Tab-separated table of C-alpha atoms in Angstrom:
chain	number	residue	atom	x	y	z
A	86	UNK	CA	-29.539	39.405	55.020
A	87	UNK	CA	-32.908	37.802	55.596
A	88	UNK	CA	-33.984	34.751	53.738
A	89	UNK	CA	-37.374	36.522	52.479
A	90	UNK	CA	-40.485	34.881	50.854
A	91	UNK	CA	-40.482	36.479	47.831
A	92	UNK	CA	-38.040	38.535	45.045
A	93	UNK	CA	-39.487	41.511	45.568
A	94	UNK	CA	-39.626	41.457	49.319
A	95	UNK	CA	-35.472	40.385	48.881
A	96	UNK	CA	-35.423	43.484	46.451
A	97	UNK	CA	-37.273	45.979	48.769
A	98	UNK	CA	-34.957	45.233	51.175
A	99	UNK	CA	-31.733	44.953	49.468
A	100	UNK	CA	-32.504	48.797	48.445
A	101	UNK	CA	-33.076	49.398	52.281
A	102	UNK	CA	-29.543	48.998	52.038
A	103	UNK	CA	-28.904	51.297	49.659
A	104	UNK	CA	-29.330	53.980	51.368
A	105	UNK	CA	-27.058	53.909	54.057
A	106	UNK	CA	-24.879	55.633	52.072
A	107	UNK	CA	-25.742	58.693	54.797
A	108	UNK	CA	-26.358	56.538	57.462
A	109	UNK	CA	-23.740	55.750	60.472
A	110	UNK	CA	-22.951	52.442	61.582
A	111	UNK	CA	-25.230	50.097	63.522
A	112	UNK	CA	-24.211	48.789	66.927
A	113	UNK	CA	-23.299	45.675	65.080
A	114	UNK	CA	-21.743	46.690	62.446
A	115	UNK	CA	-19.185	48.785	64.759
A	116	UNK	CA	-18.361	46.097	66.439
A	117	UNK	CA	-17.423	44.203	63.623
A	118	UNK	CA	-15.295	47.129	62.172
A	119	UNK	CA	-13.536	47.506	66.027
A	120	UNK	CA	-10.038	46.943	66.055
A	121	UNK	CA	-8.974	42.931	66.815
A	122	UNK	CA	-8.398	43.679	70.278
A	123	UNK	CA	-12.213	44.123	70.942
A	124	UNK	CA	-13.306	40.744	70.568
A	125	UNK	CA	-17.436	39.915	70.720
A	126	UNK	CA	-18.243	37.954	73.742
A	127	UNK	CA	-21.761	36.448	73.711
A	128	UNK	CA	-21.959	35.314	76.951
A	129	UNK	CA	-21.295	38.634	78.540
A	130	UNK	CA	-24.773	40.564	79.681
A	131	UNK	CA	-23.457	43.496	81.968
A	132	UNK	CA	-23.585	45.954	78.613
A	133	UNK	CA	-25.964	43.712	76.253
A	134	UNK	CA	-25.009	42.262	73.236
A	135	UNK	CA	-22.932	44.503	70.662
A	136	UNK	CA	-23.553	46.891	73.383
A	137	UNK	CA	-27.094	47.606	73.275
A	138	UNK	CA	-28.595	47.564	76.995
A	139	UNK	CA	-32.202	46.200	75.373
A	140	UNK	CA	-30.102	43.123	74.718
A	141	UNK	CA	-28.865	42.172	78.299
A	142	UNK	CA	-31.171	39.679	78.094
A	143	UNK	CA	-33.138	37.512	75.092
A	144	UNK	CA	-36.445	39.286	76.260
A	145	UNK	CA	-34.773	42.525	74.251
A	146	UNK	CA	-35.352	41.320	70.943
A	147	UNK	CA	-39.117	41.597	72.177
A	148	UNK	CA	-38.684	44.883	73.093
A	149	UNK	CA	-36.640	45.973	69.171
A	150	UNK	CA	-39.544	44.173	67.470
A	151	UNK	CA	-42.020	46.280	69.382
A	152	UNK	CA	-40.008	49.571	69.004
A	153	UNK	CA	-39.409	49.343	65.094
A	154	UNK	CA	-42.988	48.073	64.592
A	155	UNK	CA	-44.317	51.180	66.628
A	156	UNK	CA	-41.762	53.448	64.548
A	157	UNK	CA	-42.732	51.937	61.250
A	158	UNK	CA	-46.489	52.980	61.620
A	159	UNK	CA	-45.386	56.827	63.044
A	160	UNK	CA	-42.987	57.290	59.652
A	161	UNK	CA	-45.947	55.377	57.673
A	162	UNK	CA	-48.529	58.068	59.245
A	163	UNK	CA	-45.812	61.117	58.527
A	164	UNK	CA	-45.376	59.718	54.898
A	165	UNK	CA	-48.786	59.413	53.967
A	166	UNK	CA	-49.920	63.301	55.776
A	167	UNK	CA	-50.580	65.995	53.778
A	168	UNK	CA	-48.424	67.930	56.553
A	169	UNK	CA	-45.408	66.304	55.600
A	170	UNK	CA	-42.387	68.181	56.428
A	171	UNK	CA	-39.961	65.886	55.020
A	172	UNK	CA	-39.139	64.607	51.503
A	173	UNK	CA	-40.978	61.212	50.827
A	174	UNK	CA	-37.748	59.318	49.949
A	175	UNK	CA	-36.070	60.642	53.038
A	176	UNK	CA	-39.086	58.928	55.429
A	177	UNK	CA	-38.564	55.853	52.836
A	178	UNK	CA	-34.990	55.828	53.892
A	179	UNK	CA	-35.676	56.111	57.621
A	180	UNK	CA	-38.226	53.396	57.579
A	181	UNK	CA	-35.948	51.105	55.675
A	182	UNK	CA	-33.137	51.866	57.453
A	183	UNK	CA	-34.945	51.391	60.769
A	184	UNK	CA	-36.277	47.824	59.758
A	185	UNK	CA	-32.835	46.593	58.471
A	186	UNK	CA	-30.979	47.391	61.513
A	187	UNK	CA	-32.708	45.134	63.826
A	188	UNK	CA	-33.907	42.611	60.907
A	189	UNK	CA	-29.818	42.306	60.224
A	190	UNK	CA	-28.954	42.084	63.669
A	191	UNK	CA	-31.202	39.158	64.449
A	192	UNK	CA	-30.572	37.490	62.008
A	193	UNK	CA	-27.116	37.108	62.903
A	194	UNK	CA	-28.042	36.375	66.410
A	195	UNK	CA	-30.591	33.556	65.219
A	196	UNK	CA	-27.664	31.956	63.397
A	197	UNK	CA	-24.363	32.613	65.695
A	198	UNK	CA	-25.722	32.827	69.159
A	199	UNK	CA	-24.732	29.327	71.599
A	200	UNK	CA	-28.048	29.956	73.680
A	201	UNK	CA	-31.182	28.857	72.427
A	202	UNK	CA	-33.708	31.101	74.149
A	203	UNK	CA	-31.492	34.171	72.515
A	204	UNK	CA	-31.706	32.175	68.785
A	205	UNK	CA	-35.409	31.796	69.244
A	206	UNK	CA	-36.224	35.146	70.493
A	207	UNK	CA	-34.099	36.819	67.566
A	208	UNK	CA	-35.843	34.153	65.058
A	209	UNK	CA	-39.132	35.659	66.309
A	210	UNK	CA	-37.900	39.131	65.776
A	211	UNK	CA	-36.919	38.224	62.183
A	212	UNK	CA	-40.666	36.850	61.089
A	213	UNK	CA	-41.990	39.737	62.880
A	214	UNK	CA	-40.478	42.449	60.878
A	215	UNK	CA	-40.509	40.243	57.554
A	216	UNK	CA	-44.547	40.324	58.089
A	217	UNK	CA	-44.047	44.239	58.307
A	218	UNK	CA	-41.974	43.949	54.992
A	219	UNK	CA	-44.718	42.224	53.311
A	220	UNK	CA	-47.418	44.188	54.989
A	221	UNK	CA	-45.707	47.205	53.877
A	222	UNK	CA	-45.712	45.933	50.087
A	223	UNK	CA	-49.200	45.975	49.986
A	224	UNK	CA	-49.803	48.882	52.179
A	225	UNK	CA	-52.128	51.301	49.566
A	226	UNK	CA	-52.170	54.649	51.363
A	227	UNK	CA	-48.402	54.227	51.376
A	228	UNK	CA	-48.126	53.390	47.632
A	229	UNK	CA	-50.857	56.072	46.892
A	230	UNK	CA	-48.697	58.680	48.477
A	231	UNK	CA	-45.694	57.489	46.618
A	232	UNK	CA	-47.166	56.954	43.336
A	233	UNK	CA	-48.263	60.791	43.383
A	234	UNK	CA	-44.906	61.860	44.395
A	235	UNK	CA	-43.568	60.149	41.254
A	236	UNK	CA	-46.427	61.047	39.175
A	237	UNK	CA	-47.064	64.628	40.289
A	238	UNK	CA	-43.806	65.878	42.396
A	239	UNK	CA	-42.903	66.133	45.586
A	240	UNK	CA	-43.752	68.513	48.410
A	241	UNK	CA	-40.150	69.069	48.915
A	242	UNK	CA	-37.701	69.896	46.473
A	243	UNK	CA	-35.962	66.695	45.046
A	244	UNK	CA	-33.096	65.685	43.111
A	245	UNK	CA	-33.033	62.858	40.047
A	246	UNK	CA	-31.650	60.712	42.290
A	247	UNK	CA	-34.585	60.957	44.853
A	248	UNK	CA	-36.991	60.320	41.425
A	249	UNK	CA	-35.284	57.380	40.710
A	250	UNK	CA	-34.933	55.860	43.807
A	251	UNK	CA	-38.928	56.813	44.336
A	252	UNK	CA	-39.742	54.700	41.081
A	253	UNK	CA	-37.495	51.769	42.114
A	254	UNK	CA	-39.954	51.799	45.437
A	255	UNK	CA	-42.893	52.868	42.934
A	256	UNK	CA	-42.048	49.221	40.637
A	257	UNK	CA	-41.650	46.930	44.422
A	258	UNK	CA	-45.104	47.918	45.184
A	259	UNK	CA	-46.582	46.726	42.004
A	260	UNK	CA	-44.380	43.858	41.988
A	261	UNK	CA	-46.553	43.160	45.462
A	262	UNK	CA	-49.661	43.050	43.754
A	263	UNK	CA	-50.603	46.986	45.328
A	264	UNK	CA	-52.493	47.293	42.089
A	265	UNK	CA	-55.186	44.039	42.481
A	266	UNK	CA	-58.438	44.626	43.962
A	267	UNK	CA	-58.531	44.700	47.729
A	268	UNK	CA	-59.665	41.019	47.893
A	269	UNK	CA	-56.766	39.576	46.262
A	270	UNK	CA	-54.541	42.143	47.647
A	271	UNK	CA	-55.341	40.590	50.837
A	272	UNK	CA	-54.697	37.360	49.772
A	273	UNK	CA	-51.156	37.945	48.689
A	274	UNK	CA	-50.508	39.500	51.637
A	275	UNK	CA	-51.862	35.928	53.731
A	276	UNK	CA	-49.625	33.786	51.354
A	277	UNK	CA	-47.060	35.699	51.551
A	278	UNK	CA	-46.946	35.207	54.906
A	279	UNK	CA	-47.468	31.860	54.835
A	280	UNK	CA	-44.973	31.035	52.659
A	281	UNK	CA	-42.389	33.592	54.643
A	282	UNK	CA	-43.081	31.178	58.120
A	283	UNK	CA	-43.155	27.681	55.944
A	284	UNK	CA	-39.660	29.115	54.495
A	285	UNK	CA	-38.348	29.808	57.661
A	286	UNK	CA	-39.637	26.200	59.262
A	287	UNK	CA	-37.913	24.561	56.128
A	288	UNK	CA	-34.700	26.264	56.484
A	289	UNK	CA	-34.163	25.400	60.093
A	290	UNK	CA	-35.283	21.621	59.635
A	291	UNK	CA	-32.583	21.591	57.061
A	292	UNK	CA	-29.982	22.928	59.546
A	293	UNK	CA	-30.092	19.900	61.555
A	294	UNK	CA	-30.037	17.476	58.206
C-alpha cells in the first residue's frame, strides 16, 4: 500500500481494505489473478494499463485522481446529510474503496513502470490521495456524523459488525487530533501534509543510493 506519514493514516487505509470482502476485484487485481497466458504489457497503449481506458496515456492518472477526489466530496456530502438513504458504514466503505483502488494502482505503477512520465504521474496521484486521506482524518462534520451514529445509532438498521467498524473509524479520527481546537487541528493537517511529501522525497532519493 502507500507509504503514509502517520501510523493512524496507515491504519485507516488498511481498514479501507477490510471492507473489500464484499467488493469485486479491481482491474489491477483482475490482471494479477488472470491466467499466466495473459501477460501484462506495460508498453501497450491501445487498451490502457490493466485495460483501463483512462490509462492509455500517463495523463490518465490525473483524470483518475480528479475523479476520485470529486467522488469523495460527493460521498462526504452524503454521509453528513440528514436525508441519508444508506447506512453510514456503507458510505465509508465506498469512500475508502474508491480511494484505495486508485492509490494501490498508482503506487504499483510508481514503482514498476519503465516510463518516467507514468512514474511521475502515478507519484503525484499517490501524494494527492494521501493528502485527501489526511484531510478526511480531520474532517469535523464527517467525524461528528460518525460519532452521532456510534453514540445514538444509525438512521438505518445496523449489525454488531457495523457498530464495531464505526468505532474503529471513530478511534482513528481521534488519533488524528479531530477533537483539538480548530487552529491546532489545521496545524496537524498542514504538518501531516508536509511530513507526507518530505517522506516521499526521501524515499525517492533513497531508491537511487
